[in-house]
Short mmCIF file of C-alpha atoms in Angstrom, two decimals:
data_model
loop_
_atom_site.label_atom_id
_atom_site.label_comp_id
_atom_site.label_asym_id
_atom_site.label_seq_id
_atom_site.Cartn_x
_atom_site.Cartn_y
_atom_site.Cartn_z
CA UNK A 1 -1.98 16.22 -27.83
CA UNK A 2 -1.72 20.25 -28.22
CA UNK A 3 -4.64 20.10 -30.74
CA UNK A 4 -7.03 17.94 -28.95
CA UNK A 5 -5.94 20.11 -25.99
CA UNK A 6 -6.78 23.44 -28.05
CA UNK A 7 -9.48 22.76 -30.22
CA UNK A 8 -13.10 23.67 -29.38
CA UNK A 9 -14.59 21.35 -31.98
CA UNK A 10 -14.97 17.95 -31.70
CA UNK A 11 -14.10 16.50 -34.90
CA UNK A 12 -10.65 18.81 -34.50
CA UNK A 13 -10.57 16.81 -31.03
CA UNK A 14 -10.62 13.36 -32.62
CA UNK A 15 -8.33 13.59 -35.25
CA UNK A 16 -5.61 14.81 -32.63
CA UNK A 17 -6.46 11.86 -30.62
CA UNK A 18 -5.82 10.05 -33.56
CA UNK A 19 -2.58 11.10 -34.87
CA UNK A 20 -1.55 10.75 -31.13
CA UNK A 21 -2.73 6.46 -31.36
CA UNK A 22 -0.59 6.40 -34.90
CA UNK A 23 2.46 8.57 -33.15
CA UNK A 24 3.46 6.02 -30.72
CA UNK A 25 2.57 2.60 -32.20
CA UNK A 26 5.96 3.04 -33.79
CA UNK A 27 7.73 3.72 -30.18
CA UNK A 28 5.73 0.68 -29.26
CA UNK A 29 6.89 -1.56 -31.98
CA UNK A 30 10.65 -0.14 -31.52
CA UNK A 31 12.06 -3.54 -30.28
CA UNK A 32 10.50 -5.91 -32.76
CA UNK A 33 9.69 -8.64 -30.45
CA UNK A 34 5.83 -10.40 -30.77
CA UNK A 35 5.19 -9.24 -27.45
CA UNK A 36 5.80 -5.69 -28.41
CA UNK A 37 3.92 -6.32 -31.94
CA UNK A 38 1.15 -8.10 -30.32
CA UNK A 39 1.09 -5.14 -27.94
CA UNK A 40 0.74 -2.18 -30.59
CA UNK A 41 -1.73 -4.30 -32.03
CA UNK A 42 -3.92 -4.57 -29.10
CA UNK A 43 -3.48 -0.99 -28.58
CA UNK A 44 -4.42 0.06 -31.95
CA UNK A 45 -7.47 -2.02 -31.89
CA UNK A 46 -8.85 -0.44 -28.26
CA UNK A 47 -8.14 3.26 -29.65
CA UNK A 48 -9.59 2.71 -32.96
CA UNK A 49 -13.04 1.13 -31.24
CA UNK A 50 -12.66 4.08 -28.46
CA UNK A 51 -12.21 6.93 -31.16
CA UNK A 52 -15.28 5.13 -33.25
CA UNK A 53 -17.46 5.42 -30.69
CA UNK A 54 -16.33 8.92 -30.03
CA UNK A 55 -17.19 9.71 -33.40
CA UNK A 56 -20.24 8.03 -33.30
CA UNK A 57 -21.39 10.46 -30.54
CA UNK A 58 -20.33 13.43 -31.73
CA UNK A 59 -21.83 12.69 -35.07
CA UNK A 60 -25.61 11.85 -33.32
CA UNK A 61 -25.04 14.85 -31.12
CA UNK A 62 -24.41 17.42 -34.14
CA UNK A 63 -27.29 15.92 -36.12
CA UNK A 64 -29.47 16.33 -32.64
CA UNK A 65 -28.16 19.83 -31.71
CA UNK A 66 -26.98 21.21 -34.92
CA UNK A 67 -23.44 21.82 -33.49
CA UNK A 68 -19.80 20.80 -33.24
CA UNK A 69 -18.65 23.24 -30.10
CA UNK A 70 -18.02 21.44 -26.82
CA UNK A 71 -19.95 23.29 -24.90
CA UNK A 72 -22.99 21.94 -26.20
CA UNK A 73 -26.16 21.55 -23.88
CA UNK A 74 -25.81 17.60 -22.70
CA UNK A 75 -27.78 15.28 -25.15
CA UNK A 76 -28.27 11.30 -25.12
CA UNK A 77 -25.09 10.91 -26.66
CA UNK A 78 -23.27 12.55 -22.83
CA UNK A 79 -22.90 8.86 -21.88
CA UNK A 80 -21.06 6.99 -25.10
CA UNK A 81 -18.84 9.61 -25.31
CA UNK A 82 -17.91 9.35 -21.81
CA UNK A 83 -17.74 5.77 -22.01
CA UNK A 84 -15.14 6.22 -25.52
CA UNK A 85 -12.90 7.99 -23.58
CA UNK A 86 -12.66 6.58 -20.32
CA UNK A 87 -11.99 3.18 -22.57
CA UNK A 88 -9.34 5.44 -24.16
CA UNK A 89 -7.87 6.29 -20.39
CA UNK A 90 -8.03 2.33 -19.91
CA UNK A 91 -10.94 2.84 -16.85
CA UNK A 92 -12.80 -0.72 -15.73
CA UNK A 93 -15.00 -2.74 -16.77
CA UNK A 94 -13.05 -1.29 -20.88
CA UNK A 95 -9.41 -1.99 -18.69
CA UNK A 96 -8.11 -5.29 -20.53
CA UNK A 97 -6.12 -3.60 -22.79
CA UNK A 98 -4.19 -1.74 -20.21
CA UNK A 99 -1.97 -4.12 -18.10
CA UNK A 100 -1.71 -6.47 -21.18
CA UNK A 101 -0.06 -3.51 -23.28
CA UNK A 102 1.74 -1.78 -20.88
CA UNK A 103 3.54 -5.27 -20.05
CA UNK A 104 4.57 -5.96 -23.54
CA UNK A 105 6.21 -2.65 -24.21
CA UNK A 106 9.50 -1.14 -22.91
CA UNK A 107 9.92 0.97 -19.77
CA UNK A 108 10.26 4.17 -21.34
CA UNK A 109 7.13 3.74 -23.77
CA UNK A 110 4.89 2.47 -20.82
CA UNK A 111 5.75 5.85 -18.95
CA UNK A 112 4.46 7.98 -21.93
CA UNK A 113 1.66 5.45 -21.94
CA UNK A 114 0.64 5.84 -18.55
CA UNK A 115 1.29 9.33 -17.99
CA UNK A 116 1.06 11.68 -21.86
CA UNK A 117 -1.06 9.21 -23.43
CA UNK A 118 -3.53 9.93 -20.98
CA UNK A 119 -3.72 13.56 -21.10
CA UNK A 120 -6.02 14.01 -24.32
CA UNK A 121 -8.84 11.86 -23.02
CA UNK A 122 -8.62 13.41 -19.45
CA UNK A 123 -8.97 17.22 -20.76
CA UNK A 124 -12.19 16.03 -23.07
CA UNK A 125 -13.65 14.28 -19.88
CA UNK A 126 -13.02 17.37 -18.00
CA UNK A 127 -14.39 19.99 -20.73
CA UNK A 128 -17.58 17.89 -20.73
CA UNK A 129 -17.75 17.17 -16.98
CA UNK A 130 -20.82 19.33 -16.01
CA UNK A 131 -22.84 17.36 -18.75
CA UNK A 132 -21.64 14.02 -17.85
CA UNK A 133 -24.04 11.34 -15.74
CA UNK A 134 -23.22 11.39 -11.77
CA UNK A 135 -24.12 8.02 -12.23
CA UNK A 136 -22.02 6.65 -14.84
CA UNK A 137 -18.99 8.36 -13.08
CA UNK A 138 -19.32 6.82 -9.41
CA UNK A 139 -20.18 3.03 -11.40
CA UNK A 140 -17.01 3.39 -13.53
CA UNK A 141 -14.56 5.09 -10.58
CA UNK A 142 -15.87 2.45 -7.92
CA UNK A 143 -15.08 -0.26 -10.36
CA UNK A 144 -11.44 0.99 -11.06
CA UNK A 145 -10.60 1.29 -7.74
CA UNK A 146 -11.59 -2.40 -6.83
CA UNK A 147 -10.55 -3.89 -10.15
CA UNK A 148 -6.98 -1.49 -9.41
CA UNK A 149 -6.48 -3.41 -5.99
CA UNK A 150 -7.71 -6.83 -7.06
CA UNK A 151 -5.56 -7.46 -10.01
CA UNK A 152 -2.69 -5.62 -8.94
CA UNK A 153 -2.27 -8.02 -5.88
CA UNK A 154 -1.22 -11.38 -7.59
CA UNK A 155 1.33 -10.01 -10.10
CA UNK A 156 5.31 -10.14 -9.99
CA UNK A 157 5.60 -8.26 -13.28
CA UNK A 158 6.26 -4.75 -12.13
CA UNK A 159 4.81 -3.46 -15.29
CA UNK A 160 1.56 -4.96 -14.86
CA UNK A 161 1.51 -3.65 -11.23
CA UNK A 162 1.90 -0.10 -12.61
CA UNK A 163 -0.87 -0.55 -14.92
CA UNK A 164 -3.33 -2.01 -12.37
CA UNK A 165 -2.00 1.08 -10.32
CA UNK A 166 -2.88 3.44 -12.82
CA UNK A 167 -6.75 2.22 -13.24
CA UNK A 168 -6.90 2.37 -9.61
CA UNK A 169 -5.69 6.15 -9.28
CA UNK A 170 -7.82 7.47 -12.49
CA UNK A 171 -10.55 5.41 -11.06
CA UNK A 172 -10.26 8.21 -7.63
CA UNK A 173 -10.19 11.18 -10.02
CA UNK A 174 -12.89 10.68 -11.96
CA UNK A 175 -14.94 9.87 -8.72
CA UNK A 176 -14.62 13.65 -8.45
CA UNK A 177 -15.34 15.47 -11.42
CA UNK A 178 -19.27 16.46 -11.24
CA UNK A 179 -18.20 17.65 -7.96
CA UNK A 180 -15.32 19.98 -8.42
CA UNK A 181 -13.18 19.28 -11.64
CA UNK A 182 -10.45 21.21 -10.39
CA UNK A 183 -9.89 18.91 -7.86
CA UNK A 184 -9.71 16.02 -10.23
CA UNK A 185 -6.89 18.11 -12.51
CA UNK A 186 -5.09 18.73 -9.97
CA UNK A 187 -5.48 15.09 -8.50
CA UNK A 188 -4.24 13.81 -12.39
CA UNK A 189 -1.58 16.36 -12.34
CA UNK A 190 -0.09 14.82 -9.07
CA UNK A 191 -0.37 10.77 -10.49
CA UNK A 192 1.37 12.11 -13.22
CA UNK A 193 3.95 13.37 -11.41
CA UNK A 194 4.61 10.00 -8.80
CA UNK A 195 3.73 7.28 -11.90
CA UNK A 196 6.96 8.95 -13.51
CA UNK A 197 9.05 8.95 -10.96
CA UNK A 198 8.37 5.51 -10.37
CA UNK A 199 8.80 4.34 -13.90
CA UNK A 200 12.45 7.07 -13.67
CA UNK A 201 13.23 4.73 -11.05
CA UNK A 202 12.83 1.31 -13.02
CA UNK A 203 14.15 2.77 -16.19
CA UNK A 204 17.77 3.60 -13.82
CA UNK A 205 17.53 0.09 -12.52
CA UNK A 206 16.58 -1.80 -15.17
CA UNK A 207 13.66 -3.74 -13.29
CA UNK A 208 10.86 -5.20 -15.08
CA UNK A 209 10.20 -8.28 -12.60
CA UNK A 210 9.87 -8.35 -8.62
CA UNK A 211 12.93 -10.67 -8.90
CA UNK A 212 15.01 -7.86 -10.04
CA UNK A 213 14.00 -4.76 -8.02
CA UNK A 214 14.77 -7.05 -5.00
CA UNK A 215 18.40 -7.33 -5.39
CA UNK A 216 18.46 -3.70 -6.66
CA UNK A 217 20.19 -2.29 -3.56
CA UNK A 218 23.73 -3.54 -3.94
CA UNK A 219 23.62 -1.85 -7.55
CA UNK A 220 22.22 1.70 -5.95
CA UNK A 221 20.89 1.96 -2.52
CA UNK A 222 19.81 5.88 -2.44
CA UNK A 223 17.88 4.86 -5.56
CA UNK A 224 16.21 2.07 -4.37
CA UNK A 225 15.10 3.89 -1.47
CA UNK A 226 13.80 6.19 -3.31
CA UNK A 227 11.90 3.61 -5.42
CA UNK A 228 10.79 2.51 -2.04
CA UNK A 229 9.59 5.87 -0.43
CA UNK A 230 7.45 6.40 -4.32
CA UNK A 231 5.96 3.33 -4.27
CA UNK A 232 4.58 4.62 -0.88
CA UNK A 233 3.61 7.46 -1.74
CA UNK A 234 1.44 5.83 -4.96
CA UNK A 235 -0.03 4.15 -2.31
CA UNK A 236 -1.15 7.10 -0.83
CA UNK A 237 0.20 7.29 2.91
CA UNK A 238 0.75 10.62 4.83
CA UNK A 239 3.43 12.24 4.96
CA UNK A 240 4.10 11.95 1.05
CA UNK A 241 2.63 13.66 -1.65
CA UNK A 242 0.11 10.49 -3.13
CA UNK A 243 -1.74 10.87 0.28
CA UNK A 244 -2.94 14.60 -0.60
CA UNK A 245 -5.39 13.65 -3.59
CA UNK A 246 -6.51 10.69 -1.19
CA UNK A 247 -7.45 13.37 1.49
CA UNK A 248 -9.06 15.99 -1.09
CA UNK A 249 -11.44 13.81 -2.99
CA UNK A 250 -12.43 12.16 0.49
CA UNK A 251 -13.32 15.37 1.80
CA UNK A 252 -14.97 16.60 -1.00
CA UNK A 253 -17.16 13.20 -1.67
CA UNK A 254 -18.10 13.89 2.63
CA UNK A 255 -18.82 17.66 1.86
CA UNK A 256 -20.96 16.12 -0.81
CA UNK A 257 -22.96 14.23 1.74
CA UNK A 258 -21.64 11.17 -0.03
CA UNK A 259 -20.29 9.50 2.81
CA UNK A 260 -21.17 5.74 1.71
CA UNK A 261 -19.26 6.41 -1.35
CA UNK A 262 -16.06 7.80 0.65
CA UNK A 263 -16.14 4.99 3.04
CA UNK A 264 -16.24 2.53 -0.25
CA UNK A 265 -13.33 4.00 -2.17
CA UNK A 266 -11.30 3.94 0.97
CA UNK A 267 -11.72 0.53 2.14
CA UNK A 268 -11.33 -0.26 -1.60
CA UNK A 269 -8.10 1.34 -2.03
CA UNK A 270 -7.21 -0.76 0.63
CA UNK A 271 -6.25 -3.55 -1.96
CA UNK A 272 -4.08 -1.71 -3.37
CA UNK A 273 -2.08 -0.70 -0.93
CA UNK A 274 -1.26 -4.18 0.06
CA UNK A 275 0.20 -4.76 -2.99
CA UNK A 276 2.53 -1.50 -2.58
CA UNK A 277 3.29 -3.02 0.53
CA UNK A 278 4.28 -6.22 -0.84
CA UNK A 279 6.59 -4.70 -3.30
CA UNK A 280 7.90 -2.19 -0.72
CA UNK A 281 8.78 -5.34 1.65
CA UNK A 282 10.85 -7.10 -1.32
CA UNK A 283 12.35 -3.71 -2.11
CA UNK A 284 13.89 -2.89 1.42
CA UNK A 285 13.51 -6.37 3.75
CA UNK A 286 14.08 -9.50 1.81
CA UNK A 287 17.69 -8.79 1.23
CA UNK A 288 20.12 -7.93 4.09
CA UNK A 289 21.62 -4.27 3.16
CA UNK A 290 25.54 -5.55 1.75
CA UNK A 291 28.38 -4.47 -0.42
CA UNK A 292 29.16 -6.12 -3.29
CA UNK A 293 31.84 -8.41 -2.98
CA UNK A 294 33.62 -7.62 -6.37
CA UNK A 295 36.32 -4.93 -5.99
CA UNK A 296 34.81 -2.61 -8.79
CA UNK A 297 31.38 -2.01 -7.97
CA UNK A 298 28.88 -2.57 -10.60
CA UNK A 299 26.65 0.80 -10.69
CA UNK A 300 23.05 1.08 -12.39
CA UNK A 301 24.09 3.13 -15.96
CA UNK A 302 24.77 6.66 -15.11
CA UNK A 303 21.89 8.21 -16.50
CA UNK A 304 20.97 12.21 -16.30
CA UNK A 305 19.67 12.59 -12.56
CA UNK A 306 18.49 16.16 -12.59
CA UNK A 307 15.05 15.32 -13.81
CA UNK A 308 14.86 12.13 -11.67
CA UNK A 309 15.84 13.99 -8.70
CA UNK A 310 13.51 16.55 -9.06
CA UNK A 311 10.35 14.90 -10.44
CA UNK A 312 10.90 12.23 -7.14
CA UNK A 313 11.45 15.34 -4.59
CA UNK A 314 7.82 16.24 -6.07
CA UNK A 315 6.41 12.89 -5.79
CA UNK A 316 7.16 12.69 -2.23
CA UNK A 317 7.02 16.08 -0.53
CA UNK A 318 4.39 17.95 -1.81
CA UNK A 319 1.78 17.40 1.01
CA UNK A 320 2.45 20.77 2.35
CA UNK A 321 0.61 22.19 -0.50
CA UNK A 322 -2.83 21.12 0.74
CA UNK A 323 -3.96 24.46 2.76
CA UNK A 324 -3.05 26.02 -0.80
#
């Protein structure tokens, strides 16, 4: 990740981004179950096409321009290479891979996935983002958002629900990165922050199904409210911190005189906040708040709660920081 992150030439860029696909298949295939296998190997596949393409581009666009630096003036090749690494980031209509891989992997691996993993391809996007088509990037953003709320709302596995979660909210920052790419770092910086508190949350109460996080709170209420208020806050209502990239990129899209567009994403990301809702409602109201009735109460695994605790304060109160 640090040398994709560092490096200036492209061909430096893609080999980091491959040693990063090789460095986790073997977190992936940790627990040797075919779901897991079947999962590296779907992963593996998606990369390696991605990182061809990638290639591809960067090969046509050194042979056009005679270079390797990234801030090359845009060519024809702007477009492929966008599309490589926004199928790398798992963006619709190149999202299949995502919720399929993310389900057959364990909790732990699925948070790197959906928050480290991500972090190559996102810098290259944003190092090439005054070059890349205005076009391309509303198409592929609109889609994410929809196909985020639409297949998010008929799951029960929770991991799934993350992943469809995750093309939705990458689908609202790349909406805004012609505009002002700050924005959409900042924007990535804060999903990062809320997607790992959430998956903190399921890793401490060893959920994986709907069926599981609902009869979480006899094993640890303050954490399952918690779980509750993030899931919330992914969902972007005020006064939590997911609601403060919603509010940004709508105002910049309206500064932008792109009002149609801000009126779209909203009423789009309205999908996926019933499903937030959904899993909110099974979290807190389908089971009465009880004790359990052994004598020696069975707690979630004591786990270290310092970084939980203070990566879920973020996740939920940092709306204050939007006059900054």
């Amino acid at each position: 990740t640090i040398l994709t992150l560092s490096s200036f030439h492209w061909l430096v860029a893609w080999i980091g981004l491959e040693i990063n696909t090789m460095a986790i298949l073997p977190m992936m295939t940790k627990t040797p179950h075919p779901r897991a296998i079947e999962a590296a190997t779907k992963y593996f596949l998606t990369q390696a096409s991605a990182s061809a393409l990638m290639l591809f581009s960067c090969l046509i666009n050194a042979l056009q321009t005679g270079e390797w630096g990234m801030n090359t003036p845009p060519s024809m090749m702007t477009n492929p290479l966008s599309l490589a690494l926004t199928m790398k980031l798992g963006l619709a209509p190149l999202h299949f891979w995502l919720p399929e891989v993310l389900q057959g992997i364990s909790l732990p691996t699925g948070l790197i996935l959906s928050t480290w993993q991500k972090i190559p391809p996102m810098i290259l996007l944003f190092q090439i983002s005054a070059h890349i088509s205005l076009t391309l990037m509303v198409i592929l953003s609109l889609t994410s958002i929809l196909i985020g709320g639409w297949g998010g709302i008929g799951q029960t596995q929770i991991r799934k629900i993350m992943a469809f979660s995750s093309i939705g909210h990458l689908g609202w920052i790349i909406l805004i990165l012609k505009f002002n790419p700050q924005l959409s770092i900042f924007s990535f910086a804060l999903y990062i922050i809320m997607t790992t508190a959430m998956f903190l949350s399921l890793i401490t109460l060893s959920s994986t199904k709907m069926s599981q996080i609902s009869t979480s709170w006899t094993k640890n209420p303050a954490l399952t409210t918690t779980a509750m208020l993030i899931l919330l806050s992914l969902a972007g209502l005020p006064p939590l911190t997911g609601f403060l990239p919603k509010l940004l990129i709508t105002l910049e899209l309206v500064k932008q005189n792109m009002v149609i567009f801000a009126t779209l994403t909203m009423l789009a990301s309205l999908l996926a906040l019933f499903f937030y809702l959904r899993l909110t409602y099974i979290i807190t109201l389908t089971l009465s708040p009880n004790t359990h009735s052994s004598l020696t109460l069975w707690r979630a695994n004591t786990k270290p709660y310092v970084m939980y605790s203070i990566i879920s304060t973020m996740a939920l109160t940092l709306l204050p920081l939007a006059p900054t």
